[in-house]
C-alpha cells in the first residue's frame, strides 16, 4: 500500500527527441560485490562485454523461465518461458522504439504543453512530442540504473532523479525484479529525499508479443469499466463507461481490428487486491499481467505505427499509477512528502 496521499509524431520520434532532453544522473558506481555478482547476457546472446546500448544486462533464471533486465530505464528486455520469448522486444544494442520494456519516471504518459503548476508555481519540461505539443514519459527513459545486488533469480537497481529546471524535486528510486515459480515481479520504491513535496507518477511499458501473426487474434481480458476520452493530441477531455464501446474487454474477447492508445480506470480486483489482465495468445503461452493497488490505472497501446517492426506485432497494457496529464489534473497524482516513500508491485506470469 502507498504511504503517501494520492492526490502525428511516432513514439520512436519522441524517443529521439528525448535523447537530447535528459538531465538526470544515476546513483554512484556499484559496489565491487554488486559488480562481481552480475553475470550479464544479451537478449540475443551476442554481448559478453557487460555493456550495451541498453546498459548493463542482468540475467535472471528460475526453473523453465529466464528474464533479462537492462540497466537503462530498468527495462524488462526479455521474458522467456519454456524457451518462448513472450515480449515484443529489441536487441540490447538497439534503442528500440515505443519505450519497449522501460520503467517510466518521474511522470508517465503526457503533460499537456509540457507545463504544469505545483505548489503555486508553474514549471515547464522538455517537449518531446512536438506534433502534439506534449512532454511524454518523464526524464529517465535513457538513464542507466546502478546495481545494488544481483543473484541468480533477482536484481536490485537504483537511480536518483536529481532536481531539474522543470522538475525541481529530488527523488530516489529503487527497483527489485525477481523471477520465481509464479513468474516475474517488479517492485518499485520511490522516496522523496528532497526538502519539499514532490509529485510523481510511474508506469512500465512492456509489450506482450503475438505468438504468431498480429495481436488481432489475441483474446484479451481487461477488467476496467471506465476509459478516458481524449482529444486529437491524446490529452483526456473526460471519461466514459466502456459498456457498448470497442474498449469493453471486461469479458475476454479477441482484439480484432480495435485500435487503442487508451487509458482505463475503475479496474476490477480480486479478493487479494490484485488486478489481472489476461492475454490468450493462439499458438503460444497465455500471459497474465497483475498489479497491486498502488497501480490504479492501465494504458493500452496496440502499436499501430512502428517503423522497426510490423504493425500490431505486440500489445502493451501498462500498469500505471496515475491518469494521463495528471500533473495538471491531479487524477491519481502521487505527492511524496519529504522522507516519505511510495511502493508498488506488478508482475507477469505464463501458463
Short mmCIF file of C-alpha atoms in Angstrom, two decimals:
data_model
loop_
_atom_site.label_atom_id
_atom_site.label_comp_id
_atom_site.label_asym_id
_atom_site.label_seq_id
_atom_site.Cartn_x
_atom_site.Cartn_y
_atom_site.Cartn_z
CA UNK A 1 0.00 0.00 0.00
CA UNK A 2 1.12 3.53 -0.68
CA UNK A 3 2.35 5.57 2.28
CA UNK A 4 1.50 8.86 0.62
CA UNK A 5 -1.52 10.94 -0.28
CA UNK A 6 -2.64 10.25 -3.87
CA UNK A 7 -3.90 13.34 -4.99
CA UNK A 8 1.26 12.88 -35.64
CA UNK A 9 4.67 12.11 -34.03
CA UNK A 10 5.56 8.45 -33.62
CA UNK A 11 6.75 7.13 -30.30
CA UNK A 12 10.09 6.41 -31.92
CA UNK A 13 10.29 10.09 -32.87
CA UNK A 14 9.53 11.05 -29.31
CA UNK A 15 12.34 8.78 -28.17
CA UNK A 16 14.78 10.56 -30.45
CA UNK A 17 13.80 13.94 -29.09
CA UNK A 18 14.01 12.67 -25.52
CA UNK A 19 17.67 11.69 -26.03
CA UNK A 20 18.54 15.37 -26.13
CA UNK A 21 16.38 16.27 -23.16
CA UNK A 22 17.75 14.12 -20.34
CA UNK A 23 19.08 15.96 -17.32
CA UNK A 24 19.41 13.27 -14.69
CA UNK A 25 22.20 11.31 -13.07
CA UNK A 26 22.28 7.74 -11.80
CA UNK A 27 23.46 6.88 -8.33
CA UNK A 28 27.17 6.34 -7.79
CA UNK A 29 29.16 3.40 -9.08
CA UNK A 30 28.13 -0.08 -8.00
CA UNK A 31 29.87 -1.68 -5.10
CA UNK A 32 32.51 -4.32 -6.01
CA UNK A 33 30.21 -7.02 -4.62
CA UNK A 34 27.34 -5.90 -6.82
CA UNK A 35 29.52 -5.75 -9.90
CA UNK A 36 31.08 -9.13 -9.21
CA UNK A 37 27.68 -10.77 -8.92
CA UNK A 38 26.47 -9.56 -12.32
CA UNK A 39 26.74 -12.25 -14.98
CA UNK A 40 25.40 -10.41 -17.99
CA UNK A 41 23.92 -11.89 -21.12
CA UNK A 42 22.49 -10.11 -24.16
CA UNK A 43 18.86 -10.77 -25.04
CA UNK A 44 20.06 -12.11 -28.41
CA UNK A 45 23.11 -13.85 -26.97
CA UNK A 46 25.64 -11.57 -28.70
CA UNK A 47 27.02 -9.38 -25.90
CA UNK A 48 29.50 -10.71 -23.41
CA UNK A 49 31.29 -7.43 -22.80
CA UNK A 50 28.99 -6.29 -19.99
CA UNK A 51 27.84 -3.01 -21.53
CA UNK A 52 25.38 -2.38 -24.38
CA UNK A 53 23.23 0.43 -25.79
CA UNK A 54 20.63 -0.72 -23.24
CA UNK A 55 23.20 -0.58 -20.44
CA UNK A 56 24.45 -3.42 -18.32
CA UNK A 57 22.38 -6.60 -18.59
CA UNK A 58 21.21 -8.82 -15.73
CA UNK A 59 20.08 -12.34 -16.46
CA UNK A 60 17.59 -13.99 -14.09
CA UNK A 61 16.73 -17.71 -14.12
CA UNK A 62 14.26 -19.90 -12.28
CA UNK A 63 13.20 -23.34 -13.47
CA UNK A 64 11.94 -23.10 -17.05
CA UNK A 65 11.89 -19.28 -17.03
CA UNK A 66 14.51 -16.71 -17.97
CA UNK A 67 14.42 -12.92 -17.88
CA UNK A 68 16.89 -10.22 -18.92
CA UNK A 69 16.77 -6.81 -17.26
CA UNK A 70 18.63 -3.90 -18.84
CA UNK A 71 20.09 -1.12 -16.72
CA UNK A 72 18.90 1.74 -18.94
CA UNK A 73 15.41 2.69 -17.69
CA UNK A 74 15.27 -0.53 -15.63
CA UNK A 75 13.98 -2.22 -18.76
CA UNK A 76 12.39 -5.67 -18.98
CA UNK A 77 14.28 -6.70 -22.10
CA UNK A 78 13.26 -10.35 -22.22
CA UNK A 79 10.93 -12.80 -20.50
CA UNK A 80 11.01 -16.39 -21.73
CA UNK A 81 9.15 -19.48 -20.56
CA UNK A 82 9.96 -22.91 -21.99
CA UNK A 83 12.21 -21.14 -24.49
CA UNK A 84 9.42 -18.95 -25.90
CA UNK A 85 10.02 -15.20 -25.91
CA UNK A 86 6.82 -13.63 -24.58
CA UNK A 87 7.72 -9.98 -25.15
CA UNK A 88 7.95 -7.75 -28.19
CA UNK A 89 11.47 -6.54 -27.54
CA UNK A 90 14.68 -5.47 -29.27
CA UNK A 91 18.37 -6.34 -29.33
CA UNK A 92 20.35 -4.91 -26.44
CA UNK A 93 22.49 -2.84 -28.82
CA UNK A 94 19.41 -1.12 -30.27
CA UNK A 95 17.43 1.63 -28.53
CA UNK A 96 14.19 0.00 -29.66
CA UNK A 97 11.07 2.05 -30.16
CA UNK A 98 7.83 2.79 -28.36
CA UNK A 99 9.62 2.72 -24.97
CA UNK A 100 9.70 -1.09 -25.09
CA UNK A 101 10.01 -2.54 -21.58
CA UNK A 102 11.03 0.73 -19.91
CA UNK A 103 10.20 1.90 -16.41
CA UNK A 104 8.72 5.37 -16.91
CA UNK A 105 9.55 8.11 -14.37
CA UNK A 106 9.05 10.67 -12.80
CA UNK A 107 5.83 11.03 -14.79
CA UNK A 108 4.20 8.72 -17.30
CA UNK A 109 2.10 9.44 -20.35
CA UNK A 110 1.72 13.12 -21.27
CA UNK A 111 1.96 16.57 -19.72
CA UNK A 112 -0.12 18.92 -21.86
CA UNK A 113 2.01 21.64 -23.48
CA UNK A 114 4.88 20.46 -21.24
CA UNK A 115 3.65 22.79 -18.47
CA UNK A 116 2.13 22.23 -15.05
CA UNK A 117 1.57 24.06 -11.76
CA UNK A 118 2.62 22.59 -8.44
CA UNK A 119 2.76 24.35 -5.07
CA UNK A 120 1.60 27.58 -6.70
CA UNK A 121 4.49 27.68 -9.18
CA UNK A 122 4.41 26.91 -12.90
CA UNK A 123 7.05 24.62 -14.39
CA UNK A 124 7.96 23.65 -17.94
CA UNK A 125 9.58 20.38 -19.01
CA UNK A 126 11.02 19.48 -22.45
CA UNK A 127 8.51 18.88 -25.24
CA UNK A 128 9.42 15.61 -26.95
CA UNK A 129 6.20 15.17 -28.93
CA UNK A 130 6.24 18.44 -30.91
CA UNK A 131 3.35 17.46 -33.20
CA UNK A 132 1.19 17.02 -30.10
CA UNK A 133 2.87 19.73 -28.01
CA UNK A 134 3.30 17.35 -25.08
CA UNK A 135 6.03 16.06 -22.80
CA UNK A 136 5.89 12.27 -22.94
CA UNK A 137 7.12 9.68 -20.44
CA UNK A 138 9.30 11.53 -18.00
CA UNK A 139 13.04 12.14 -17.77
CA UNK A 140 14.62 8.75 -17.01
CA UNK A 141 14.00 6.77 -20.19
CA UNK A 142 17.68 6.84 -21.21
CA UNK A 143 19.37 6.91 -17.82
CA UNK A 144 21.16 3.83 -16.53
CA UNK A 145 20.21 2.50 -13.11
CA UNK A 146 23.04 1.17 -10.97
CA UNK A 147 23.16 -2.31 -9.42
CA UNK A 148 22.81 -2.87 -5.71
CA UNK A 149 22.55 -6.66 -5.75
CA UNK A 150 22.32 -9.34 -8.43
CA UNK A 151 21.65 -13.03 -7.75
CA UNK A 152 20.61 -15.92 -9.95
CA UNK A 153 16.92 -15.01 -9.70
CA UNK A 154 16.78 -11.32 -8.73
CA UNK A 155 18.34 -7.93 -9.26
CA UNK A 156 18.03 -4.66 -7.33
CA UNK A 157 18.74 -1.39 -9.16
CA UNK A 158 18.80 2.24 -8.01
CA UNK A 159 18.73 5.68 -9.59
CA UNK A 160 18.12 9.26 -8.47
CA UNK A 161 16.06 11.90 -10.21
CA UNK A 162 18.05 15.00 -9.36
CA UNK A 163 16.33 18.39 -9.39
CA UNK A 164 15.70 19.63 -12.93
CA UNK A 165 14.71 23.11 -14.13
CA UNK A 166 11.23 21.82 -14.94
CA UNK A 167 11.14 19.22 -12.18
CA UNK A 168 12.95 20.73 -9.16
CA UNK A 169 12.42 17.71 -6.91
CA UNK A 170 14.84 15.11 -5.58
CA UNK A 171 13.55 11.54 -5.62
CA UNK A 172 15.42 8.24 -5.18
CA UNK A 173 14.08 5.14 -6.92
CA UNK A 174 14.84 1.51 -6.12
CA UNK A 175 13.61 -1.40 -8.24
CA UNK A 176 13.70 -5.11 -7.46
CA UNK A 177 12.99 -7.62 -10.20
CA UNK A 178 12.55 -11.21 -9.02
CA UNK A 179 11.92 -14.36 -11.04
CA UNK A 180 10.13 -17.18 -9.21
CA UNK A 181 7.78 -20.07 -9.77
CA UNK A 182 4.88 -17.61 -10.03
CA UNK A 183 6.61 -15.53 -12.70
CA UNK A 184 8.46 -12.22 -12.91
CA UNK A 185 7.71 -9.49 -10.37
CA UNK A 186 8.77 -5.85 -10.27
CA UNK A 187 8.68 -3.76 -7.07
CA UNK A 188 9.40 -0.03 -7.29
CA UNK A 189 10.06 2.16 -4.27
CA UNK A 190 10.10 5.94 -4.69
CA UNK A 191 11.43 8.04 -1.80
CA UNK A 192 11.48 11.81 -1.56
CA UNK A 193 14.99 12.78 -0.45
CA UNK A 194 14.42 16.49 -1.07
CA UNK A 195 13.26 19.25 1.24
CA UNK A 196 9.75 19.82 -0.12
CA UNK A 197 6.80 17.84 -1.52
CA UNK A 198 7.43 16.04 -4.82
CA UNK A 199 4.86 14.93 -7.43
CA UNK A 200 5.43 11.78 -9.41
CA UNK A 201 3.84 9.04 -11.49
CA UNK A 202 5.11 5.79 -12.99
CA UNK A 203 4.32 3.06 -15.49
CA UNK A 204 6.02 0.14 -17.18
CA UNK A 205 5.94 -0.10 -20.97
CA UNK A 206 6.44 -3.83 -21.57
CA UNK A 207 4.81 -5.25 -24.71
CA UNK A 208 3.37 -8.77 -24.88
CA UNK A 209 4.26 -10.33 -28.23
CA UNK A 210 1.76 -12.01 -30.55
CA UNK A 211 2.72 -15.70 -30.68
CA UNK A 212 2.12 -15.66 -34.44
CA UNK A 213 0.84 -13.05 -36.85
CA UNK A 214 -0.63 -9.96 -35.20
CA UNK A 215 -2.35 -9.13 -31.94
CA UNK A 216 -5.73 -9.29 -33.71
CA UNK A 217 -6.08 -12.94 -32.71
CA UNK A 218 -5.16 -12.40 -29.04
CA UNK A 219 -8.07 -12.88 -26.65
CA UNK A 220 -7.78 -10.04 -24.15
CA UNK A 221 -9.46 -9.82 -20.76
CA UNK A 222 -9.05 -6.40 -19.16
CA UNK A 223 -11.44 -5.75 -16.27
CA UNK A 224 -11.79 -1.97 -16.39
CA UNK A 225 -15.20 -0.30 -16.55
CA UNK A 226 -14.16 3.25 -17.49
CA UNK A 227 -11.93 4.67 -20.23
CA UNK A 228 -10.54 8.14 -20.89
CA UNK A 229 -11.91 10.14 -23.81
CA UNK A 230 -9.10 12.14 -25.44
CA UNK A 231 -8.63 14.92 -27.96
CA UNK A 232 -6.54 14.66 -31.14
CA UNK A 233 -3.37 15.17 -29.04
CA UNK A 234 -4.26 12.27 -26.72
CA UNK A 235 -4.98 14.57 -23.78
CA UNK A 236 -8.01 13.43 -21.75
CA UNK A 237 -11.17 15.51 -22.05
CA UNK A 238 -13.30 13.27 -19.83
CA UNK A 239 -14.22 9.67 -19.07
CA UNK A 240 -16.91 7.28 -20.27
CA UNK A 241 -18.15 3.78 -19.49
CA UNK A 242 -16.62 1.04 -21.65
CA UNK A 243 -20.03 -0.66 -21.98
CA UNK A 244 -21.15 -0.64 -25.59
CA UNK A 245 -17.76 0.51 -26.94
CA UNK A 246 -14.92 -1.35 -28.65
CA UNK A 247 -12.94 -0.87 -25.41
CA UNK A 248 -15.06 -3.25 -23.35
CA UNK A 249 -12.79 -6.20 -22.56
CA UNK A 250 -14.32 -6.98 -19.16
CA UNK A 251 -15.25 -10.34 -20.68
CA UNK A 252 -12.47 -11.91 -22.71
CA UNK A 253 -12.71 -11.31 -26.45
CA UNK A 254 -10.40 -11.09 -29.45
CA UNK A 255 -8.78 -7.73 -30.02
CA UNK A 256 -9.64 -7.92 -33.70
CA UNK A 257 -9.13 -4.63 -35.56
CA UNK A 258 -9.58 -2.46 -32.44
CA UNK A 259 -7.01 0.32 -32.22
CA UNK A 260 -6.09 1.72 -28.83
CA UNK A 261 -3.83 4.28 -27.24
CA UNK A 262 -6.32 4.33 -24.40
CA UNK A 263 -6.22 4.75 -20.65
CA UNK A 264 -8.56 2.90 -18.29
CA UNK A 265 -9.58 3.21 -14.65
CA UNK A 266 -12.06 1.58 -12.25
CA UNK A 267 -10.12 -1.64 -12.54
CA UNK A 268 -11.62 -4.90 -11.27
CA UNK A 269 -9.68 -6.55 -8.45
CA UNK A 270 -9.74 -9.90 -6.72
CA UNK A 271 -10.03 -10.59 -3.02
CA UNK A 272 -6.23 -10.32 -2.81
CA UNK A 273 -6.42 -6.73 -4.07
CA UNK A 274 -4.69 -7.57 -7.34
CA UNK A 275 -5.93 -6.61 -10.79
CA UNK A 276 -5.15 -9.10 -13.58
CA UNK A 277 -5.06 -8.70 -17.36
CA UNK A 278 -5.04 -11.91 -19.41
CA UNK A 279 -3.59 -12.33 -22.91
CA UNK A 280 -4.62 -15.66 -24.52
CA UNK A 281 -2.20 -15.99 -27.42
CA UNK A 282 -3.05 -18.60 -30.08
CA UNK A 283 -0.02 -20.81 -30.66
CA UNK A 284 1.79 -19.70 -27.51
CA UNK A 285 1.62 -19.37 -23.75
CA UNK A 286 -1.18 -17.46 -22.08
CA UNK A 287 0.32 -14.40 -20.37
CA UNK A 288 -1.06 -12.64 -17.31
CA UNK A 289 -0.15 -9.18 -16.10
CA UNK A 290 -1.02 -8.39 -12.48
CA UNK A 291 -0.66 -5.27 -10.38
CA UNK A 292 -1.28 -4.25 -6.79
CA UNK A 293 -3.47 -1.39 -5.56
CA UNK A 294 -0.69 1.20 -5.93
CA UNK A 295 -1.28 0.91 -9.67
CA UNK A 296 -4.83 2.14 -10.20
CA UNK A 297 -4.84 2.64 -13.96
CA UNK A 298 -4.00 0.84 -17.21
CA UNK A 299 -2.83 2.19 -20.57
CA UNK A 300 -3.38 0.02 -23.62
CA UNK A 301 -1.47 0.65 -26.87
CA UNK A 302 -1.90 -1.55 -29.95
CA UNK A 303 1.34 -0.43 -31.66
CA UNK A 304 -0.25 0.54 -34.95
CA UNK A 305 2.52 2.74 -36.37
CA UNK A 306 6.00 1.34 -35.61
CA UNK A 307 8.91 1.79 -38.01
CA UNK A 308 11.23 -1.03 -36.89
CA UNK A 309 8.86 -3.99 -36.92
CA UNK A 310 5.48 -4.93 -38.44
CA UNK A 311 2.46 -3.11 -37.00
CA UNK A 312 0.47 -4.82 -34.27
CA UNK A 313 3.19 -7.38 -33.53
CA UNK A 314 2.68 -6.77 -29.83
CA UNK A 315 0.42 -5.07 -27.31
CA UNK A 316 1.34 -3.08 -24.26
CA UNK A 317 -1.03 -2.91 -21.32
CA UNK A 318 0.87 -0.72 -18.91
CA UNK A 319 0.41 -0.84 -15.14
CA UNK A 320 0.11 2.87 -14.34
CA UNK A 321 -0.06 4.79 -11.06
CA UNK A 322 -1.92 7.81 -12.48
CA UNK A 323 -4.04 9.13 -15.33
CA UNK A 324 -2.64 10.88 -18.42
CA UNK A 325 -1.85 14.56 -17.80
CA UNK A 326 -2.16 14.02 -14.05
CA UNK A 327 0.42 16.72 -13.35
CA UNK A 328 -2.27 19.17 -14.49
CA UNK A 329 -5.45 17.39 -13.36
CA UNK A 330 -4.30 15.68 -10.15
CA UNK A 331 -6.05 12.47 -11.28
CA UNK A 332 -4.04 9.77 -9.48
CA UNK A 333 -1.07 12.07 -8.88
CA UNK A 334 1.20 10.83 -6.09
CA UNK A 335 2.63 13.56 -3.85
CA UNK A 336 5.53 12.50 -1.67
CA UNK A 337 6.26 14.48 1.47
CA UNK A 338 9.95 14.80 2.41
CA UNK A 339 11.28 11.48 3.65
CA UNK A 340 8.14 9.57 2.66
CA UNK A 341 8.01 6.63 0.25
CA UNK A 342 5.63 5.03 -2.22
CA UNK A 343 5.83 1.37 -3.20
CA UNK A 344 4.09 -0.58 -5.96
CA UNK A 345 4.40 -4.07 -7.43
CA UNK A 346 3.34 -5.57 -10.73
CA UNK A 347 4.29 -8.79 -12.47
CA UNK A 348 4.00 -11.21 -15.37
CA UNK A 349 3.29 -14.93 -15.44
CA UNK A 350 2.70 -17.52 -18.16
CA UNK A 351 0.91 -20.84 -18.47
#
